[in-house]
Short mmCIF file of C-alpha atoms (C1' of nucleotides) in Angstrom, two decimals:
data_model
loop_
_atom_site.label_atom_id
_atom_site.label_comp_id
_atom_site.label_asym_id
_atom_site.label_seq_id
_atom_site.Cartn_x
_atom_site.Cartn_y
_atom_site.Cartn_z
CA MET A 277 126.56 55.45 201.29
CA ASP A 278 124.89 55.10 204.98
CA GLU A 279 127.28 52.47 206.28
CA ALA A 280 129.93 50.18 205.14
CA ALA A 281 128.18 47.35 207.58
CA PRO A 282 125.29 46.59 205.92
CA GLN A 283 123.72 43.88 207.85
CA LYS A 284 125.10 40.94 209.62
CA GLY A 285 122.35 39.40 212.58
CA THR A 286 119.51 41.24 213.58
CA VAL A 287 120.24 45.27 214.07
CA THR A 288 119.31 44.82 217.98
CA GLN A 289 122.54 42.39 217.26
CA ARG A 290 124.58 45.21 215.57
CA ALA A 291 123.55 48.42 218.10
CA ILE A 292 124.88 45.85 220.90
CA GLU A 293 128.05 45.49 219.41
CA GLU A 294 128.07 49.04 218.58
CA ILE A 295 127.93 50.16 221.74
CA LYS A 296 130.11 48.06 223.49
CA ALA A 297 133.24 48.70 220.67
CA MET A 298 132.51 52.18 221.80
CA ILE A 299 133.66 51.57 225.06
CA ALA A 300 135.94 49.31 224.31
CA GLU A 301 137.87 51.69 222.15
CA GLY A 302 137.22 54.56 225.35
CA ARG A 303 135.04 56.41 223.62
CA LEU A 304 132.74 56.10 226.02
CA GLU A 305 134.45 56.32 229.71
CA PRO A 306 133.38 54.91 232.90
CA GLY A 307 130.20 56.55 234.46
CA GLN A 308 129.85 58.46 231.55
CA ARG A 309 126.15 59.79 230.36
CA LEU A 310 124.86 58.09 226.71
CA PRO A 311 123.06 60.01 223.98
CA THR A 312 119.26 59.48 224.37
CA GLU A 313 117.88 56.47 223.25
CA ARG A 314 115.81 58.30 220.47
CA ASP A 315 119.51 60.29 219.63
CA LEU A 316 121.41 56.54 219.59
CA ALA A 317 118.66 54.74 217.71
CA ALA A 318 118.39 57.50 215.41
CA ARG A 319 122.13 57.90 214.75
CA LEU A 320 122.51 53.91 214.19
CA GLY A 321 119.26 54.39 211.84
CA ILE A 322 117.18 51.62 214.15
CA SER A 323 114.13 52.30 215.91
CA ARG A 324 113.63 53.16 219.61
CA SER A 325 112.51 49.84 220.25
CA SER A 326 115.19 48.16 219.31
CA MET A 327 117.67 50.19 220.49
CA ARG A 328 115.84 49.55 223.32
CA GLU A 329 116.42 46.10 223.48
CA ALA A 330 120.39 46.14 222.55
CA ILE A 331 120.43 48.88 225.84
CA ARG A 332 118.58 46.22 228.16
CA ALA A 333 121.11 43.99 227.08
CA LEU A 334 123.99 45.53 227.88
CA THR A 335 122.25 46.55 231.48
CA VAL A 336 121.96 42.86 232.46
CA MET A 337 125.42 42.64 231.46
CA GLY A 338 126.75 45.18 233.81
CA VAL A 339 128.11 47.34 231.30
CA LEU A 340 125.41 50.32 231.05
CA GLU A 341 122.65 51.61 233.83
CA ALA A 342 119.78 53.05 233.24
CA ARG A 343 118.38 55.67 235.20
CA HIS A 344 114.58 56.65 234.98
CA GLY A 345 114.23 60.63 233.81
CA SER A 346 117.69 60.82 233.84
CA GLY A 347 119.51 59.12 231.18
CA ILE A 348 122.16 55.76 230.58
CA TYR A 349 125.31 55.59 231.96
CA VAL A 350 128.25 53.59 232.08
CA THR A 351 128.78 51.78 234.90
CA ALA A 352 132.25 52.03 236.60
CA LEU A 353 133.01 48.52 234.75
CA GLU A 354 134.40 47.11 237.97
CA ALA A 355 134.40 43.31 238.51
CA GLY A 356 130.70 43.57 240.45
CA ASP A 357 129.22 45.48 237.58
CA LEU A 358 130.19 43.03 234.95
CA LEU A 359 130.10 39.75 236.84
CA GLU A 360 126.35 40.81 238.64
CA THR A 361 124.82 37.81 236.21
CA PHE A 362 126.82 35.07 237.07
CA GLY A 363 124.89 34.49 239.95
CA VAL A 364 121.92 33.32 237.72
CA VAL A 365 124.64 30.22 236.49
CA ALA A 366 124.37 29.02 239.81
CA ASP A 367 121.16 29.03 240.59
CA LEU A 368 119.73 27.20 236.92
CA SER A 369 122.32 24.70 237.44
CA ARG A 370 121.08 21.04 238.61
CA GLY A 371 122.54 17.89 239.00
CA PRO A 372 126.30 16.88 237.44
CA ARG A 373 127.21 21.02 236.84
CA LEU A 374 126.42 21.86 240.30
CA VAL A 375 129.57 19.58 241.65
CA GLU A 376 131.65 20.90 238.77
CA LEU A 377 130.66 24.52 240.30
CA LEU A 378 131.73 23.56 243.82
CA GLU A 379 134.77 22.57 242.47
CA VAL A 380 135.54 26.23 241.21
CA ARG A 381 134.59 27.44 243.84
CA ARG A 382 136.84 24.90 245.76
CA ILE A 383 140.05 25.96 243.56
CA LEU A 384 139.19 30.04 244.12
CA GLU A 385 138.63 29.84 247.49
CA SER A 386 141.50 28.07 248.64
CA THR A 387 143.30 30.27 246.84
CA ALA A 388 141.53 33.22 248.18
CA THR A 389 141.71 32.29 251.82
CA ALA A 390 145.62 31.38 251.56
CA LEU A 391 146.31 34.94 250.10
CA ALA A 392 144.02 36.15 252.36
CA ALA A 393 145.99 34.42 255.23
CA ALA A 394 148.87 36.47 253.86
CA ARG A 395 147.82 39.99 253.27
CA ILE A 396 144.92 40.34 255.90
CA THR A 397 144.76 43.65 258.36
CA GLU A 398 144.09 43.74 261.95
CA ASP A 399 140.20 45.37 261.11
CA GLN A 400 139.71 42.46 258.50
CA LEU A 401 140.62 40.08 260.84
CA ALA A 402 138.01 41.40 263.44
CA ALA A 403 135.53 41.72 261.04
CA VAL A 404 135.82 37.63 259.89
CA GLU A 405 135.90 36.91 263.78
CA LYS A 406 133.07 38.31 264.18
CA HIS A 407 130.94 36.47 262.14
CA VAL A 408 132.47 34.15 263.29
CA ALA A 409 131.33 34.87 267.21
CA ALA A 410 127.81 35.71 265.71
CA MET A 411 127.60 32.39 263.68
CA ASN A 412 127.92 30.63 267.23
CA ALA A 413 125.75 32.40 269.02
CA THR A 414 122.48 31.47 267.02
CA ASP A 415 120.90 28.23 265.83
CA ASP A 416 118.32 30.33 263.67
CA PRO A 417 119.64 28.81 259.88
CA GLU A 418 118.90 32.02 258.68
CA GLU A 419 120.80 34.13 260.27
CA ILE A 420 124.11 31.06 260.23
CA LEU A 421 123.73 31.15 256.52
CA ALA A 422 123.69 35.16 256.49
CA HIS A 423 127.25 35.16 258.46
CA ASP A 424 128.31 32.23 256.54
CA LEU A 425 127.69 34.34 253.11
CA ALA A 426 129.45 37.13 254.76
CA PHE A 427 132.17 35.32 257.01
CA HIS A 428 133.52 33.95 253.19
CA ARG A 429 133.27 37.47 251.41
CA GLU A 430 135.39 38.85 254.21
CA ILE A 431 137.75 36.76 253.02
CA ALA A 432 137.69 37.16 249.90
CA ALA A 433 137.69 41.14 250.08
CA ALA A 434 140.80 40.36 251.91
CA ALA A 435 142.50 38.49 249.40
CA GLY A 436 142.74 42.06 247.26
CA ASN A 437 141.54 40.69 244.24
CA GLU A 438 138.69 42.04 243.23
CA THR A 439 137.58 39.75 240.39
CA MET A 440 137.57 36.66 241.88
CA ALA A 441 136.32 38.08 245.04
CA ALA A 442 133.61 38.62 242.22
CA ILE A 443 133.43 35.47 241.02
CA LEU A 444 133.28 33.91 244.25
CA GLU A 445 130.46 36.07 245.30
CA GLY A 446 128.25 34.43 242.62
CA LEU A 447 129.24 31.20 243.06
CA SER A 448 128.21 31.83 246.79
CA SER A 449 124.79 33.20 245.70
CA ARG A 450 121.66 32.98 248.17
CA THR A 451 119.40 30.98 246.32
CA PHE A 452 122.46 28.29 245.39
CA ARG A 453 123.56 28.24 249.06
CA ALA A 454 120.00 27.88 250.22
CA ARG A 455 119.15 24.91 248.06
CA VAL A 456 122.28 23.04 248.77
CA TRP A 457 121.77 23.30 252.20
CA ARG A 458 118.32 22.48 252.68
CA GLY A 459 119.33 18.59 252.46
CA TYR A 460 123.14 19.49 254.03
CA GLN A 461 121.87 20.43 257.25
CA GLU A 462 120.33 17.78 258.99
CA GLU A 463 123.73 15.97 258.95
CA GLY A 464 125.35 17.93 261.85
CA ALA A 465 126.41 20.45 259.24
CA PHE A 466 126.17 23.28 261.38
CA ALA A 467 128.63 21.84 264.23
CA ARG A 468 130.67 21.17 260.92
CA THR A 469 130.87 23.96 259.58
CA ARG A 470 131.33 26.03 262.98
CA ARG A 471 134.30 23.99 263.09
CA GLU A 472 135.93 24.81 259.75
CA HIS A 473 135.03 27.83 259.89
CA ALA A 474 137.58 27.75 263.01
CA ALA A 475 139.82 26.29 261.73
CA ILE A 476 140.00 28.82 258.75
CA HIS A 477 140.28 31.23 261.28
CA ARG A 478 143.04 30.35 263.22
CA ALA A 479 145.02 29.97 259.89
CA LEU A 480 143.83 33.62 259.17
CA THR A 481 145.31 34.65 262.62
CA ALA A 482 148.50 32.87 262.39
CA ARG A 483 149.25 34.16 258.64
CA ASP A 484 149.89 31.01 257.44
CA PRO A 485 148.81 30.64 253.67
CA GLU A 486 149.39 26.65 253.52
CA ALA A 487 147.16 26.33 256.53
CA ALA A 488 144.12 28.78 255.15
CA ARG A 489 144.83 26.82 251.65
CA ALA A 490 144.06 23.93 253.15
CA ALA A 491 141.37 24.60 255.52
CA ALA A 492 139.30 26.17 253.03
CA ALA A 493 139.79 23.50 250.26
CA ALA A 494 138.41 21.30 253.25
CA HIS A 495 135.74 23.13 253.85
CA VAL A 496 134.54 23.56 250.19
CA GLY A 497 135.12 19.86 249.62
CA GLU A 498 133.05 18.72 252.64
CA VAL A 499 130.30 20.30 250.62
CA GLU A 500 130.85 19.00 247.63
CA GLU A 501 131.67 15.23 248.34
CA TRP A 502 128.08 15.28 250.26
CA LEU A 503 126.73 16.54 247.13
CA ARG A 504 129.12 14.07 244.96
CA THR A 505 127.09 11.23 246.90
CA GLN A 506 123.76 12.77 246.53
CA LEU A 507 123.78 12.18 242.76
CA GLY A 508 125.42 9.34 242.51
CA PRO A 509 122.90 5.71 242.74
CA MET B 85 92.53 40.06 241.45
CA ASP B 86 94.89 39.90 238.64
CA GLU B 87 97.95 38.85 240.84
CA ALA B 88 99.33 39.18 244.11
CA ALA B 89 102.11 40.92 243.22
CA PRO B 90 100.91 44.12 241.78
CA GLN B 91 104.33 46.16 240.91
CA LYS B 92 107.95 46.15 241.93
CA GLY B 93 110.45 47.46 240.08
CA THR B 94 109.64 47.14 236.16
CA VAL B 95 107.64 45.00 234.34
CA THR B 96 109.80 43.55 231.95
CA GLN B 97 112.17 42.98 235.73
CA ARG B 98 109.37 41.15 237.04
CA ALA B 99 108.83 39.75 233.54
CA ILE B 100 112.22 38.31 233.69
CA GLU B 101 112.44 37.19 237.45
CA GLU B 102 109.11 34.98 236.06
CA ILE B 103 110.85 33.08 233.91
CA LYS B 104 113.40 32.25 235.40
CA ALA B 105 111.82 31.24 238.24
CA MET B 106 109.75 29.36 235.51
CA ILE B 107 112.76 27.42 234.79
CA ALA B 108 114.35 27.12 238.31
CA GLU B 109 111.38 25.53 239.41
CA GLY B 110 111.31 22.95 236.82
CA ARG B 111 108.26 24.36 235.22
CA LEU B 112 110.28 24.68 231.95
CA GLU B 113 113.13 21.91 230.98
CA PRO B 114 116.07 22.81 228.95
CA GLY B 115 115.71 22.78 225.11
CA GLN B 116 111.39 22.88 225.74
CA ARG B 117 109.80 25.48 223.59
CA LEU B 118 108.27 28.35 225.36
CA PRO B 119 105.20 30.07 224.30
CA THR B 120 105.01 32.82 221.34
CA GLU B 121 105.65 36.26 223.09
CA ARG B 122 102.22 37.70 222.46
CA ASP B 123 101.33 34.58 224.40
CA LEU B 124 103.72 35.23 227.14
CA ALA B 125 102.90 38.82 226.95
CA ALA B 126 98.88 38.82 227.45
CA ARG B 127 99.57 36.14 230.16
CA LEU B 128 101.80 38.52 232.14
CA GLY B 129 99.56 41.21 231.18
CA ILE B 130 102.07 43.16 229.64
CA SER B 131 103.02 44.56 226.30
CA ARG B 132 104.81 42.72 223.99
CA SER B 133 107.53 45.23 223.78
CA SER B 134 108.09 45.09 227.11
CA MET B 135 108.41 41.36 227.38
CA ARG B 136 110.61 41.37 224.14
CA GLU B 137 113.23 43.24 226.37
CA ALA B 138 113.21 40.54 228.95
CA ILE B 139 113.08 37.75 226.47
CA ARG B 140 116.47 39.58 225.14
CA ALA B 141 117.54 39.70 228.74
CA LEU B 142 117.81 36.42 229.05
CA THR B 143 118.96 35.71 226.02
CA VAL B 144 121.95 37.81 226.47
CA MET B 145 122.37 35.50 229.97
CA GLY B 146 122.27 32.29 227.54
CA VAL B 147 119.63 30.97 229.26
CA LEU B 148 116.92 31.53 225.97
CA GLU B 149 117.36 30.72 222.26
CA ALA B 150 115.23 32.64 219.65
CA ARG B 151 114.97 31.15 216.56
CA HIS B 152 113.01 33.40 214.06
CA GLY B 153 109.98 32.46 212.33
CA SER B 154 110.28 29.20 214.69
CA GLY B 155 109.39 30.42 218.71
CA ILE B 156 111.66 30.80 221.64
CA TYR B 157 113.15 27.81 223.11
CA VAL B 158 115.44 27.32 226.64
CA THR B 159 118.90 26.73 225.95
CA ALA B 160 120.33 23.33 227.15
CA LEU B 161 121.75 25.86 229.92
CA GLU B 162 124.98 24.12 229.64
CA ALA B 163 127.97 25.64 231.29
CA GLY B 164 128.97 27.19 227.75
CA ASP B 165 125.33 28.77 227.02
CA LEU B 166 125.42 30.38 230.27
CA LEU B 167 128.80 32.04 230.47
CA GLU B 168 129.00 33.16 227.00
CA THR B 169 128.93 36.73 228.53
CA PHE B 170 131.96 36.53 230.44
CA GLY B 171 133.72 37.19 227.80
CA VAL B 172 132.91 40.24 227.95
CA VAL B 173 134.23 41.36 231.14
CA ALA B 174 137.60 40.12 229.83
CA ASP B 175 137.22 42.18 226.71
CA LEU B 176 136.10 45.43 228.43
CA SER B 177 138.32 45.25 231.46
CA ARG B 178 141.70 47.51 231.79
CA GLY B 179 144.55 48.41 233.89
CA PRO B 180 144.96 46.51 237.13
CA ARG B 181 141.65 44.75 236.44
CA LEU B 182 143.24 42.95 233.49
CA VAL B 183 146.26 41.38 235.85
CA GLU B 184 143.22 40.60 238.53
CA LEU B 185 141.78 38.70 235.27
CA LEU B 186 145.09 36.95 234.65
CA GLU B 187 145.55 35.66 238.33
CA VAL B 188 141.89 33.98 237.82
CA ARG B 189 143.11 32.12 234.61
CA ARG B 190 146.46 31.25 235.88
CA ILE B 191 144.74 29.77 239.18
CA LEU B 192 142.14 27.89 236.80
CA GLU B 193 144.61 26.98 234.21
CA SER B 194 147.03 25.62 236.15
CA THR B 195 144.76 23.25 237.95
CA ALA B 196 142.90 22.24 234.81
CA THR B 197 146.61 21.74 233.60
CA ALA B 198 147.07 19.26 236.47
CA LEU B 199 143.53 17.40 236.34
CA ALA B 200 144.07 17.39 232.32
CA ALA B 201 147.24 15.19 233.05
CA ALA B 202 145.50 13.08 235.31
CA ARG B 203 142.78 12.51 232.87
CA ILE B 204 143.46 13.31 229.64
CA THR B 205 143.00 10.66 226.81
CA GLU B 206 144.97 9.38 223.74
CA ASP B 207 143.27 10.98 221.65
CA GLN B 208 142.71 14.25 223.22
CA LEU B 209 146.98 13.94 223.71
CA ALA B 210 146.93 14.02 219.84
CA ALA B 211 144.47 16.91 219.46
CA VAL B 212 147.41 18.47 221.41
CA GLU B 213 150.24 17.60 220.37
CA LYS B 214 148.95 18.71 217.04
CA HIS B 215 148.03 22.21 218.01
CA VAL B 216 151.48 22.25 219.40
CA ALA B 217 153.12 21.25 216.33
CA ALA B 218 151.44 23.28 213.89
CA MET B 219 152.50 26.28 216.16
CA ASN B 220 156.14 25.90 215.93
CA ALA B 221 155.50 25.36 211.74
CA THR B 222 154.11 28.71 211.25
CA ASP B 223 154.90 32.39 211.65
CA ASP B 224 152.03 34.15 210.89
CA PRO B 225 150.45 36.33 214.55
CA GLU B 226 146.92 35.03 213.17
CA GLU B 227 147.71 31.46 212.90
CA ILE B 228 149.89 31.44 216.30
CA LEU B 229 147.17 32.96 218.21
CA ALA B 230 144.54 30.77 217.34
CA HIS B 231 146.44 27.21 217.93
CA ASP B 232 147.35 28.77 221.27
CA LEU B 233 143.79 29.24 222.14
CA ALA B 234 143.36 26.03 220.60
CA PHE B 235 145.39 24.20 222.34
CA HIS B 236 144.65 25.58 226.15
CA ARG B 237 141.06 24.70 225.20
CA GLU B 238 142.05 21.01 224.25
CA ILE B 239 143.53 20.83 227.75
CA ALA B 240 140.21 22.84 229.40
CA ALA B 241 138.26 20.12 228.09
CA ALA B 242 140.65 17.59 229.03
CA ALA B 243 140.53 18.45 232.48
CA GLY B 244 136.75 17.03 232.65
CA ASN B 245 135.09 20.25 234.33
CA GLU B 246 133.13 21.99 231.49
CA THR B 247 132.14 24.44 233.94
CA MET B 248 136.45 25.92 234.36
CA ALA B 249 136.77 25.57 230.71
CA ALA B 250 134.35 27.95 229.76
CA ILE B 251 134.99 30.10 232.30
CA LEU B 252 138.70 29.68 231.20
CA GLU B 253 137.38 29.97 227.28
CA GLY B 254 135.85 33.51 228.64
CA LEU B 255 139.11 34.39 230.47
CA SER B 256 140.86 34.02 226.89
CA SER B 257 138.54 35.65 224.66
CA ARG B 258 139.61 36.27 221.43
CA THR B 259 139.80 40.10 221.54
CA PHE B 260 141.46 40.02 224.90
CA ARG B 261 144.27 37.83 223.88
CA ALA B 262 145.08 39.72 220.79
CA ARG B 263 145.02 43.01 223.12
CA VAL B 264 147.52 41.64 225.47
CA TRP B 265 149.30 39.72 222.78
CA ARG B 266 149.93 43.35 221.13
CA GLY B 267 152.75 44.18 223.08
CA TYR B 268 153.70 41.15 224.69
CA GLN B 269 154.88 39.78 221.46
CA GLU B 270 158.04 42.11 220.43
CA GLU B 271 160.18 40.75 223.59
CA GLY B 272 160.51 37.30 221.66
CA ALA B 273 157.11 36.08 223.27
CA PHE B 274 156.73 33.53 220.64
CA ALA B 275 159.95 31.67 221.22
CA ARG B 276 158.82 31.58 224.63
CA THR B 277 155.25 30.43 224.14
CA ARG B 278 156.81 27.75 221.95
CA ARG B 279 159.08 26.61 225.08
CA GLU B 280 155.94 26.85 227.76
CA HIS B 281 153.87 25.18 225.58
CA ALA B 282 156.56 22.18 224.79
CA ALA B 283 156.94 21.54 229.03
CA ILE B 284 153.33 21.56 229.71
CA HIS B 285 152.58 19.11 226.62
CA ARG B 286 156.09 17.05 228.22
CA ALA B 287 154.15 17.11 231.59
CA LEU B 288 150.64 15.90 229.54
CA THR B 289 152.68 13.04 227.73
CA ALA B 290 154.43 11.97 231.24
CA ARG B 291 150.91 11.88 233.16
CA ASP B 292 152.70 14.07 236.18
CA PRO B 293 149.83 16.58 237.74
CA GLU B 294 152.07 18.48 239.75
CA ALA B 295 154.82 19.13 236.73
CA ALA B 296 152.10 20.01 234.65
CA ARG B 297 150.26 22.51 237.29
CA ALA B 298 154.10 24.26 237.59
CA ALA B 299 154.56 24.63 234.04
CA ALA B 300 150.89 25.90 233.23
CA ALA B 301 151.05 28.45 235.99
CA ALA B 302 155.18 29.70 234.78
CA HIS B 303 152.88 30.09 231.69
CA VAL B 304 150.63 32.25 232.89
CA GLY B 305 152.47 34.09 234.97
CA GLU B 306 154.63 35.14 232.57
CA VAL B 307 151.79 37.15 230.42
CA GLU B 308 150.76 38.60 234.25
CA GLU B 309 154.38 39.43 235.24
CA TRP B 310 154.66 41.78 231.89
CA LEU B 311 151.25 42.99 232.32
CA ARG B 312 152.02 44.40 236.01
CA THR B 313 155.13 45.82 234.44
CA GLN B 314 153.15 47.89 232.31
CA LEU B 315 151.04 49.06 234.46
CA GLY B 316 153.98 50.60 236.75
CA PRO B 317 155.27 53.70 237.27
"C1'" DC C 62 104.09 7.91 196.92
"C1'" DT C 63 107.22 12.05 196.68
"C1'" DC C 64 108.11 16.66 195.96
"C1'" DC C 65 107.08 21.46 195.93
"C1'" DC C 66 105.05 25.61 197.57
"C1'" DA C 67 101.17 28.12 199.19
"C1'" DT C 68 100.01 29.73 203.41
"C1'" DA C 69 99.65 30.17 208.66
"C1'" DG C 70 102.10 31.11 212.13
"C1'" DT C 71 106.28 33.22 214.90
"C1'" DG C 72 110.32 36.33 215.82
"C1'" DG C 73 112.12 40.96 214.21
"C1'" DT C 74 111.13 45.56 213.43
"C1'" DC C 75 109.06 50.12 213.24
"C1'" DG C 76 106.69 54.53 214.54
"C1'" DG C 77 103.87 57.17 217.34
"C1'" DA C 78 101.70 57.69 221.57
"C1'" DC C 79 101.47 58.33 226.25
"C1'" DC C 80 103.24 57.74 231.21
"C1'" DA C 81 106.39 58.13 235.35
"C1'" DC C 82 110.21 60.03 237.03
"C1'" DT C 83 114.31 63.65 237.70
"C1'" DC C 84 116.48 67.59 237.08
"C1'" DT C 85 116.99 72.29 236.09
"C1'" DC C 86 115.61 77.42 236.19
"C1'" DG C 87 113.35 81.29 236.83
"C1'" DT C 88 109.76 83.02 240.30
"C1'" DG C 89 107.87 84.21 244.05
"C1'" DG C 90 108.82 85.55 248.62
"C1'" DA C 91 111.51 86.14 253.18
"C1'" DT D 185 120.42 89.06 248.42
"C1'" DC D 186 119.42 84.58 249.20
"C1'" DC D 187 116.58 80.21 249.54
"C1'" DA D 188 112.44 77.35 248.24
"C1'" DC D 189 109.63 76.06 245.40
"C1'" DG D 190 106.84 74.95 241.69
"C1'" DA D 191 106.47 74.43 236.70
"C1'" DG D 192 108.47 73.03 232.87
"C1'" DA D 193 111.33 70.17 229.78
"C1'" DG D 194 113.60 66.10 228.52
"C1'" DT D 195 114.39 61.60 229.73
"C1'" DG D 196 113.59 56.10 230.42
"C1'" DG D 197 109.57 52.99 230.74
"C1'" DT D 198 105.45 51.26 228.77
"C1'" DC D 199 101.85 50.42 225.41
"C1'" DC D 200 99.81 50.18 220.83
"C1'" DG D 201 99.38 48.51 216.52
"C1'" DA D 202 101.14 47.60 211.75
"C1'" DC D 203 103.93 45.35 208.74
"C1'" DC D 204 108.62 42.71 207.19
"C1'" DA D 205 111.32 37.93 207.37
"C1'" DC D 206 111.32 33.47 208.40
"C1'" DT D 207 110.19 28.56 209.07
"C1'" DA D 208 107.57 24.69 209.05
"C1'" DT D 209 103.74 22.50 208.08
"C1'" DG D 210 100.53 20.25 205.32
"C1'" DG D 211 97.44 19.79 200.99
"C1'" DG D 212 98.04 19.56 196.20
"C1'" DA D 213 100.33 17.96 191.72
"C1'" DG D 214 103.46 15.42 189.48
#
DNA sequence: CTCCCATAGTGGTCGGACCACTCTCGTGGA
DNA sequence: TCCACGAGAGTGGTCCGACCACTATGGGAG
């Protein structure tokens, strides 16, 4: 009588569920160190290879973190850890799904910006302002892209919802945005982006949530609309 | 002169990036079959074990699918495949992050319901209606939960954005909702839920997006508010 | 022509070996 | 007494080779 669960799915799958359950039930706390791979494998009666695959799976999910020579640890289980893989969705999506992704981003980003308008601190506002200025001061696409990302990241953080910020981070992953911009920038997009960022910044400064929502929605919607036409006939 | 990339990170990590790149660049199409594990390992000059870990990682990301005895295939790369892991976030989140998660859900769900009001077909409306009726006809918590999930799933599908539907699916994962409901149901939540579902259904029938948005936001906000009080002092 | 099953090929699992890295603890010197 | 440092034990990372479980295919029996 080893276990009540004889076999369902692969042994690796079982191991994954097992560890996930340990965390969900609180038997493993965030930051805590797990037993060694060898121990865990022996404990579940599986080989170390299979256990390693399970650990790898949980690692990419952002649940575990393996430190070479030290041990395996549970991550802080914060939104950022768990939603890191979200970026691959954006990186591997194409065609109509890109538009869907932007639609989701538009919904979240506009709400986040509205929340930010109500909650943003002076320091955060200054940081936003800095990125606006930096973006206006250069013509290097690389640098513009970087400040564009930072601009939105700062606002998402000011909204006060880490989970939403992490999702938006994934939806704005570097390679994703770079891909979209490649063709978009040819139509005076830089100037337009600067104008729209300025509008968002004004709304934030005025602490006007509705204006901020509208400005952000328009900003993302602009790209979304352009992308939609690119897919048409 | 094997490769230009000598070593960065673990070999497994390299393999993951390699395969991801193959897909991103279109060298691997959705549904296509990959070379065997042994081939891939030899091709990248790594062991089969490491290659298996890489494949496992991409499998949990929803990018690859391994069929025992047959081969490894690229998934359809649809939103559902890629966002399956999203559910673990909901399952492993606790405390304040649960509220954040519900806030995100409220934002997306209300918008999805509004979109559904404008786009829903007669057949879809009938399906929604069926779940409302079924939910009113039973008092078994299990069954109620199932129809509750199906109700929202149907609406999300009617909104016409698969990506959003997949995210909402993750945010409403069974274990997640079960956990929240456990304490919530004691306060006449069933009756309230039925009332709110009825309101949403009415708005859908009337094809009234704004009413639908408000009803859905209130519905999710109700639970959100309750959860918030549970964490208070 | 159809059906079935032997078989080759695939992913899944195992055990062991060795390497690369980290951390600790005891030793030696200052 | 205290500190620096180095050897060692312990950990994850990688590799190998073998075998098992399952699938698909094609050729032979009916």
